[in-house]
Amino acid sequence: MKVTFLGHACFLLEGETTILIDPFITGNPVAKIKPEAINVDLIFVTHGHADHLGDAVAIAKNCGATIVSVFEVATYCGKFGVQTHAMHIGGSNRFGPVQVKLTPALHGSGLVDEDGTIQYLGNPCGFVFNLEGKTIYHSGDTGLFSDLSLIGKRHPIDLAMLPIGDNFTMGPDDALEAVKLVKPHVVIPMHYNTWPLIAQNPAEFKQDVETDTPARVVILQPGDSYEL
Ligand code: NI
Ligand code: MN
C-alpha cells in the first residue's frame, strides 16, 4: 500500500481502495496538488476544524467519494449533497476492503461562520484502519492521553501518524510519550511546519524516538510517499 503525505494532517492511502484523510489542500501553504486532481473512494475527516475538513466536500462532489466522520461532521457535510457515513467514537465499520474504528482525540471541533460565531461539530476523533493485513492509526489532532495505550493494546499498529507541531496538538516531547503508549512499528510525524506557529524539527523527533523506543520514524515532505 502506498501512503502519500499531502501536507499538514492529510494522507492518501492507495491499495485495494483509495482513502483520503483530512484533505486540507486549498489554503494549505505546503500543499503541492490541486483538489481537482484527487480521485478517491473514501474520505475520512477527524474533526470539523478547517485545516482538516478542508476540501472534503468539494473533492467528494467531484469524484463521488463518501465522507466518513463523526455524526456531527458527517451531518454537516451531508447538507451539501455529498454521500456521507456517520460513525462515532468506539464504533467500527467495514467499507469494502477496509475496516475502520473511530478512536478518541483530545481536541475541539468546529467551524467559524461568516459572522464569527463557532458552529460546533461534536467530538474530534482518530481512525484505526485495517486493510491489506496492515493496521494504520491516524490520531487526528490530539494532546497526549493515557488511553493511547489502549489503542496500541487492542490494535498492533504497523504505522501511526502523530502530530508533533505543539500549540494546537501534542508537541514532540509528548508525541514521544504517545509513541511509547501506542507502540507502532513506524511513525510518520504530521501537523508541523505548515505555519511558523507549529514549526518543529522532525529530525530531532526522529532521533529521540529511535533512541528511546523500537519504533522507526519516517519523515515525509509534502508529496512524498512511503510503501507500507
Ligand atoms: Ni484541529
Ligand atoms: Mn489541526
mmCIF file of C-alpha atoms and ligand atoms in Angstrom:
data_model
loop_
_atom_site.group_PDB
_atom_site.id
_atom_site.type_symbol
_atom_site.label_atom_id
_atom_site.label_comp_id
_atom_site.label_asym_id
_atom_site.label_seq_id
_atom_site.Cartn_x
_atom_site.Cartn_y
_atom_site.Cartn_z
ATOM 1 C CA MET A 1 0.000 0.000 0.000
ATOM 2 C CA LYS A 2 1.262 3.433 -0.937
ATOM 3 C CA VAL A 3 0.991 6.091 1.786
ATOM 4 C CA THR A 4 1.420 9.637 0.476
ATOM 5 C CA PHE A 5 1.713 12.685 2.731
ATOM 6 C CA LEU A 6 -0.130 15.630 1.184
ATOM 7 C CA GLY A 7 0.888 18.088 3.914
ATOM 8 C CA HIS A 8 -0.368 19.015 7.410
ATOM 9 C CA ALA A 9 -2.566 16.045 8.502
ATOM 10 C CA CYS A 10 -3.589 14.923 5.011
ATOM 11 C CA PHE A 11 -2.674 11.454 3.763
ATOM 12 C CA LEU A 12 -3.606 9.439 0.703
ATOM 13 C CA LEU A 13 -3.663 5.626 1.036
ATOM 14 C CA GLU A 14 -3.643 3.751 -2.252
ATOM 15 C CA GLY A 15 -4.161 -0.011 -2.389
ATOM 16 C CA GLU A 16 -7.240 -2.142 -2.909
ATOM 17 C CA THR A 17 -9.213 1.002 -2.182
ATOM 18 C CA THR A 18 -8.212 4.664 -2.162
ATOM 19 C CA ILE A 19 -8.550 6.632 1.045
ATOM 20 C CA LEU A 20 -8.010 10.307 1.739
ATOM 21 C CA ILE A 21 -7.673 11.589 5.305
ATOM 22 C CA ASP A 22 -8.190 15.226 6.389
ATOM 23 C CA PRO A 23 -7.955 16.857 2.943
ATOM 24 C CA PHE A 24 -6.799 20.387 3.772
ATOM 25 C CA ILE A 25 -5.388 21.483 0.403
ATOM 26 C CA THR A 26 -6.918 24.847 -0.558
ATOM 27 C CA GLY A 27 -5.231 27.443 1.651
ATOM 28 C CA ASN A 28 -2.582 24.968 2.804
ATOM 29 C CA PRO A 29 0.753 26.717 2.182
ATOM 30 C CA VAL A 30 2.656 23.412 1.841
ATOM 31 C CA ALA A 31 0.204 21.500 -0.386
ATOM 32 C CA LYS A 32 1.561 20.602 -3.807
ATOM 33 C CA ILE A 33 -1.530 19.254 -5.561
ATOM 34 C CA LYS A 34 -4.889 20.574 -6.701
ATOM 35 C CA PRO A 35 -8.027 19.155 -5.073
ATOM 36 C CA GLU A 36 -9.472 18.563 -8.579
ATOM 37 C CA ALA A 37 -6.689 16.038 -9.244
ATOM 38 C CA ILE A 38 -7.819 13.784 -6.387
ATOM 39 C CA ASN A 39 -9.997 10.771 -7.103
ATOM 40 C CA VAL A 40 -10.664 8.503 -4.120
ATOM 41 C CA ASP A 41 -13.300 6.064 -2.845
ATOM 42 C CA LEU A 42 -13.458 7.266 0.756
ATOM 43 C CA ILE A 43 -12.655 10.494 2.613
ATOM 44 C CA PHE A 44 -12.121 10.296 6.376
ATOM 45 C CA VAL A 45 -12.366 13.502 8.421
ATOM 46 C CA THR A 46 -11.082 13.524 12.020
ATOM 47 C CA HIS A 47 -12.853 16.735 13.085
ATOM 48 C CA GLY A 48 -14.532 19.903 11.892
ATOM 49 C CA HIS A 49 -11.631 22.353 12.015
ATOM 50 C CA ALA A 50 -10.982 23.985 8.638
ATOM 51 C CA ASP A 51 -7.446 22.571 8.427
ATOM 52 C CA HIS A 52 -8.911 19.014 8.445
ATOM 53 C CA LEU A 53 -12.388 19.214 6.895
ATOM 54 C CA GLY A 54 -10.702 21.342 4.233
ATOM 55 C CA ASP A 55 -11.699 20.382 0.691
ATOM 56 C CA ALA A 56 -13.587 17.237 1.729
ATOM 57 C CA VAL A 57 -16.959 18.359 0.356
ATOM 58 C CA ALA A 58 -15.542 19.704 -2.923
ATOM 59 C CA ILE A 59 -13.496 16.546 -3.541
ATOM 60 C CA ALA A 60 -16.445 14.286 -2.650
ATOM 61 C CA LYS A 61 -18.657 16.226 -5.079
ATOM 62 C CA ASN A 62 -16.026 15.984 -7.786
ATOM 63 C CA CYS A 63 -15.199 12.274 -7.538
ATOM 64 C CA GLY A 64 -18.244 10.773 -5.797
ATOM 65 C CA ALA A 65 -16.353 9.679 -2.682
ATOM 66 C CA THR A 66 -18.177 9.007 0.583
ATOM 67 C CA ILE A 67 -17.202 11.182 3.549
ATOM 68 C CA VAL A 68 -16.838 9.209 6.789
ATOM 69 C CA SER A 69 -16.681 11.091 10.073
ATOM 70 C CA VAL A 70 -18.315 11.535 13.460
ATOM 71 C CA PHE A 71 -22.079 12.085 13.258
ATOM 72 C CA GLU A 72 -21.907 15.877 13.587
ATOM 73 C CA VAL A 73 -19.318 16.381 10.827
ATOM 74 C CA ALA A 74 -20.995 13.823 8.549
ATOM 75 C CA THR A 75 -24.370 15.551 9.003
ATOM 76 C CA TYR A 76 -22.805 18.941 8.263
ATOM 77 C CA CYS A 77 -21.239 17.596 5.043
ATOM 78 C CA GLY A 78 -24.497 15.906 4.039
ATOM 79 C CA LYS A 79 -26.150 19.334 3.753
ATOM 80 C CA PHE A 80 -24.035 19.908 0.637
ATOM 81 C CA GLY A 81 -25.480 16.881 -1.148
ATOM 82 C CA VAL A 82 -22.486 14.552 -0.893
ATOM 83 C CA GLN A 83 -22.514 10.910 0.217
ATOM 84 C CA THR A 84 -21.728 10.581 3.911
ATOM 85 C CA HIS A 85 -21.446 7.863 6.508
ATOM 86 C CA ALA A 86 -21.772 8.838 10.178
ATOM 87 C CA MET A 87 -19.966 6.904 12.898
ATOM 88 C CA HIS A 88 -18.852 7.653 16.426
ATOM 89 C CA ILE A 89 -16.041 7.034 18.850
ATOM 90 C CA GLY A 90 -15.557 3.363 19.667
ATOM 91 C CA GLY A 91 -17.567 2.224 16.646
ATOM 92 C CA SER A 92 -16.213 0.141 13.774
ATOM 93 C CA ASN A 93 -17.452 -0.435 10.279
ATOM 94 C CA ARG A 94 -16.276 -2.071 7.088
ATOM 95 C CA PHE A 95 -16.116 -0.209 3.796
ATOM 96 C CA GLY A 96 -15.221 -2.879 1.215
ATOM 97 C CA PRO A 97 -11.656 -3.958 1.923
ATOM 98 C CA VAL A 98 -11.099 -1.518 4.803
ATOM 99 C CA GLN A 99 -12.212 -1.937 8.407
ATOM 100 C CA VAL A 100 -12.251 1.306 10.402
ATOM 101 C CA LYS A 101 -12.633 2.140 14.077
ATOM 102 C CA LEU A 102 -13.047 5.649 15.494
ATOM 103 C CA THR A 103 -10.811 6.465 18.463
ATOM 104 C CA PRO A 104 -10.920 9.361 20.947
ATOM 105 C CA ALA A 105 -8.873 12.510 20.421
ATOM 106 C CA LEU A 106 -8.284 15.231 22.977
ATOM 107 C CA HIS A 107 -9.099 18.352 20.977
ATOM 108 C CA GLY A 108 -12.023 20.508 19.740
ATOM 109 C CA SER A 109 -14.163 20.587 16.602
ATOM 110 C CA GLY A 110 -15.994 23.445 14.930
ATOM 111 C CA LEU A 111 -16.159 25.860 12.042
ATOM 112 C CA VAL A 112 -16.237 29.658 12.201
ATOM 113 C CA ASP A 113 -19.319 31.082 10.494
ATOM 114 C CA GLU A 114 -19.164 34.262 8.389
ATOM 115 C CA ASP A 115 -20.329 36.309 11.381
ATOM 116 C CA GLY A 116 -17.509 34.919 13.519
ATOM 117 C CA THR A 117 -19.556 32.573 15.673
ATOM 118 C CA ILE A 118 -18.428 28.984 16.045
ATOM 119 C CA GLN A 119 -20.576 26.151 14.808
ATOM 120 C CA TYR A 120 -19.639 23.206 16.997
ATOM 121 C CA LEU A 121 -19.289 19.872 15.260
ATOM 122 C CA GLY A 122 -19.157 17.294 18.030
ATOM 123 C CA ASN A 123 -16.142 15.443 19.350
ATOM 124 C CA PRO A 124 -12.962 15.018 17.343
ATOM 125 C CA CYS A 125 -11.660 11.523 16.604
ATOM 126 C CA GLY A 126 -8.810 9.461 15.275
ATOM 127 C CA PHE A 127 -9.015 6.418 12.991
ATOM 128 C CA VAL A 128 -7.634 2.891 13.124
ATOM 129 C CA PHE A 129 -7.678 1.411 9.634
ATOM 130 C CA ASN A 130 -7.249 -2.295 8.877
ATOM 131 C CA LEU A 131 -6.600 -3.086 5.258
ATOM 132 C CA GLU A 132 -4.431 -5.474 3.301
ATOM 133 C CA GLY A 133 -3.235 -7.061 6.561
ATOM 134 C CA LYS A 134 -1.868 -3.724 7.858
ATOM 135 C CA THR A 135 -3.066 -1.559 10.716
ATOM 136 C CA ILE A 136 -2.720 2.195 10.437
ATOM 137 C CA TYR A 137 -3.530 4.708 13.167
ATOM 138 C CA HIS A 138 -4.157 8.382 12.293
ATOM 139 C CA SER A 139 -4.607 10.116 15.645
ATOM 140 C CA GLY A 140 -6.198 13.318 14.329
ATOM 141 C CA ASP A 141 -5.340 16.434 16.304
ATOM 142 C CA THR A 142 -4.817 15.452 19.898
ATOM 143 C CA GLY A 143 -2.968 16.083 23.082
ATOM 144 C CA LEU A 144 -1.310 13.247 24.967
ATOM 145 C CA PHE A 145 -3.697 10.985 26.885
ATOM 146 C CA SER A 146 -3.090 7.711 28.656
ATOM 147 C CA ASP A 147 -5.794 5.794 26.762
ATOM 148 C CA LEU A 148 -3.473 5.852 23.759
ATOM 149 C CA SER A 149 -2.066 2.701 25.371
ATOM 150 C CA LEU A 150 -5.480 1.015 24.931
ATOM 151 C CA ILE A 151 -5.360 1.757 21.207
ATOM 152 C CA GLY A 152 -1.944 0.106 20.963
ATOM 153 C CA LYS A 153 -3.059 -2.820 23.109
ATOM 154 C CA ARG A 154 -6.231 -3.505 21.104
ATOM 155 C CA HIS A 155 -4.621 -2.992 17.705
ATOM 156 C CA PRO A 156 -0.967 -3.804 16.963
ATOM 157 C CA ILE A 157 -0.144 -0.697 14.917
ATOM 158 C CA ASP A 158 2.084 -1.002 11.855
ATOM 159 C CA LEU A 159 2.042 2.721 11.073
ATOM 160 C CA ALA A 160 0.982 5.696 13.215
ATOM 161 C CA MET A 161 0.544 9.270 12.026
ATOM 162 C CA LEU A 162 1.020 11.527 15.067
ATOM 163 C CA PRO A 163 1.071 15.337 15.390
ATOM 164 C CA ILE A 164 4.251 16.986 16.655
ATOM 165 C CA GLY A 165 3.531 20.663 15.954
ATOM 166 C CA ASP A 166 2.656 21.784 19.505
ATOM 167 C CA ASN A 167 0.371 24.769 20.272
ATOM 168 C CA PHE A 168 -2.802 23.070 18.908
ATOM 169 C CA THR A 169 -1.725 19.452 19.496
ATOM 170 C CA MET A 170 0.998 17.415 21.138
ATOM 171 C CA GLY A 171 4.489 18.735 20.685
ATOM 172 C CA PRO A 172 7.469 16.468 20.009
ATOM 173 C CA ASP A 173 8.096 15.573 23.675
ATOM 174 C CA ASP A 174 4.510 14.435 24.252
ATOM 175 C CA ALA A 175 4.465 12.723 20.839
ATOM 176 C CA LEU A 176 7.474 10.686 22.018
ATOM 177 C CA GLU A 177 5.375 9.580 25.008
ATOM 178 C CA ALA A 178 2.497 8.799 22.636
ATOM 179 C CA VAL A 179 4.806 6.515 20.639
ATOM 180 C CA LYS A 180 5.686 4.672 23.868
ATOM 181 C CA LEU A 181 1.956 4.152 24.557
ATOM 182 C CA VAL A 182 0.791 3.265 21.031
ATOM 183 C CA LYS A 183 3.900 1.133 20.224
ATOM 184 C CA PRO A 184 3.721 1.414 16.425
ATOM 185 C CA HIS A 185 6.392 -0.092 14.183
ATOM 186 C CA VAL A 186 6.656 3.076 12.122
ATOM 187 C CA VAL A 187 5.703 6.685 12.905
ATOM 188 C CA ILE A 188 5.122 9.470 10.404
ATOM 189 C CA PRO A 189 5.038 12.882 12.125
ATOM 190 C CA MET A 190 2.373 15.328 10.958
ATOM 191 C CA HIS A 191 0.757 18.680 11.779
ATOM 192 C CA TYR A 192 4.036 20.655 11.856
ATOM 193 C CA ASN A 193 5.820 23.229 9.660
ATOM 194 C CA THR A 194 2.582 24.207 7.920
ATOM 195 C CA TRP A 195 2.874 27.639 9.547
ATOM 196 C CA PRO A 196 5.586 29.232 11.744
ATOM 197 C CA LEU A 197 3.374 28.713 14.834
ATOM 198 C CA ILE A 198 3.811 24.930 14.547
ATOM 199 C CA ALA A 199 7.422 24.888 13.326
ATOM 200 C CA GLN A 200 9.336 21.816 14.542
ATOM 201 C CA ASN A 201 12.467 19.898 13.664
ATOM 202 C CA PRO A 202 11.286 16.382 12.688
ATOM 203 C CA ALA A 203 14.884 15.096 12.601
ATOM 204 C CA GLU A 204 15.180 15.754 16.349
ATOM 205 C CA PHE A 205 11.891 13.935 16.937
ATOM 206 C CA LYS A 206 13.171 11.027 14.851
ATOM 207 C CA GLN A 207 16.383 10.821 16.830
ATOM 208 C CA ASP A 208 14.559 10.940 20.188
ATOM 209 C CA VAL A 209 12.001 8.282 19.193
ATOM 210 C CA GLU A 210 14.576 5.957 17.669
ATOM 211 C CA THR A 211 16.822 6.318 20.748
ATOM 212 C CA ASP A 212 14.059 5.732 23.298
ATOM 213 C CA THR A 213 11.726 3.245 21.537
ATOM 214 C CA PRO A 214 11.904 0.403 18.974
ATOM 215 C CA ALA A 215 9.796 2.467 16.528
ATOM 216 C CA ARG A 216 11.206 3.872 13.314
ATOM 217 C CA VAL A 217 10.320 7.427 12.244
ATOM 218 C CA VAL A 218 9.765 8.160 8.569
ATOM 219 C CA ILE A 219 9.840 11.873 7.735
ATOM 220 C CA LEU A 220 7.837 12.696 4.623
ATOM 221 C CA GLN A 221 7.857 16.029 2.821
ATOM 222 C CA PRO A 222 4.505 17.025 1.285
ATOM 223 C CA GLY A 223 4.112 14.911 -1.870
ATOM 224 C CA ASP A 224 6.433 12.126 -0.598
ATOM 225 C CA SER A 225 5.264 8.515 -0.329
ATOM 226 C CA TYR A 226 6.055 5.550 1.877
ATOM 227 C CA GLU A 227 5.423 1.929 0.842
ATOM 228 C CA LEU A 228 3.798 0.016 3.712
HETATM 229 NI NI NI B 1 -7.913 20.868 14.904
HETATM 230 MN MN MN B 2 -5.391 20.978 13.071
#
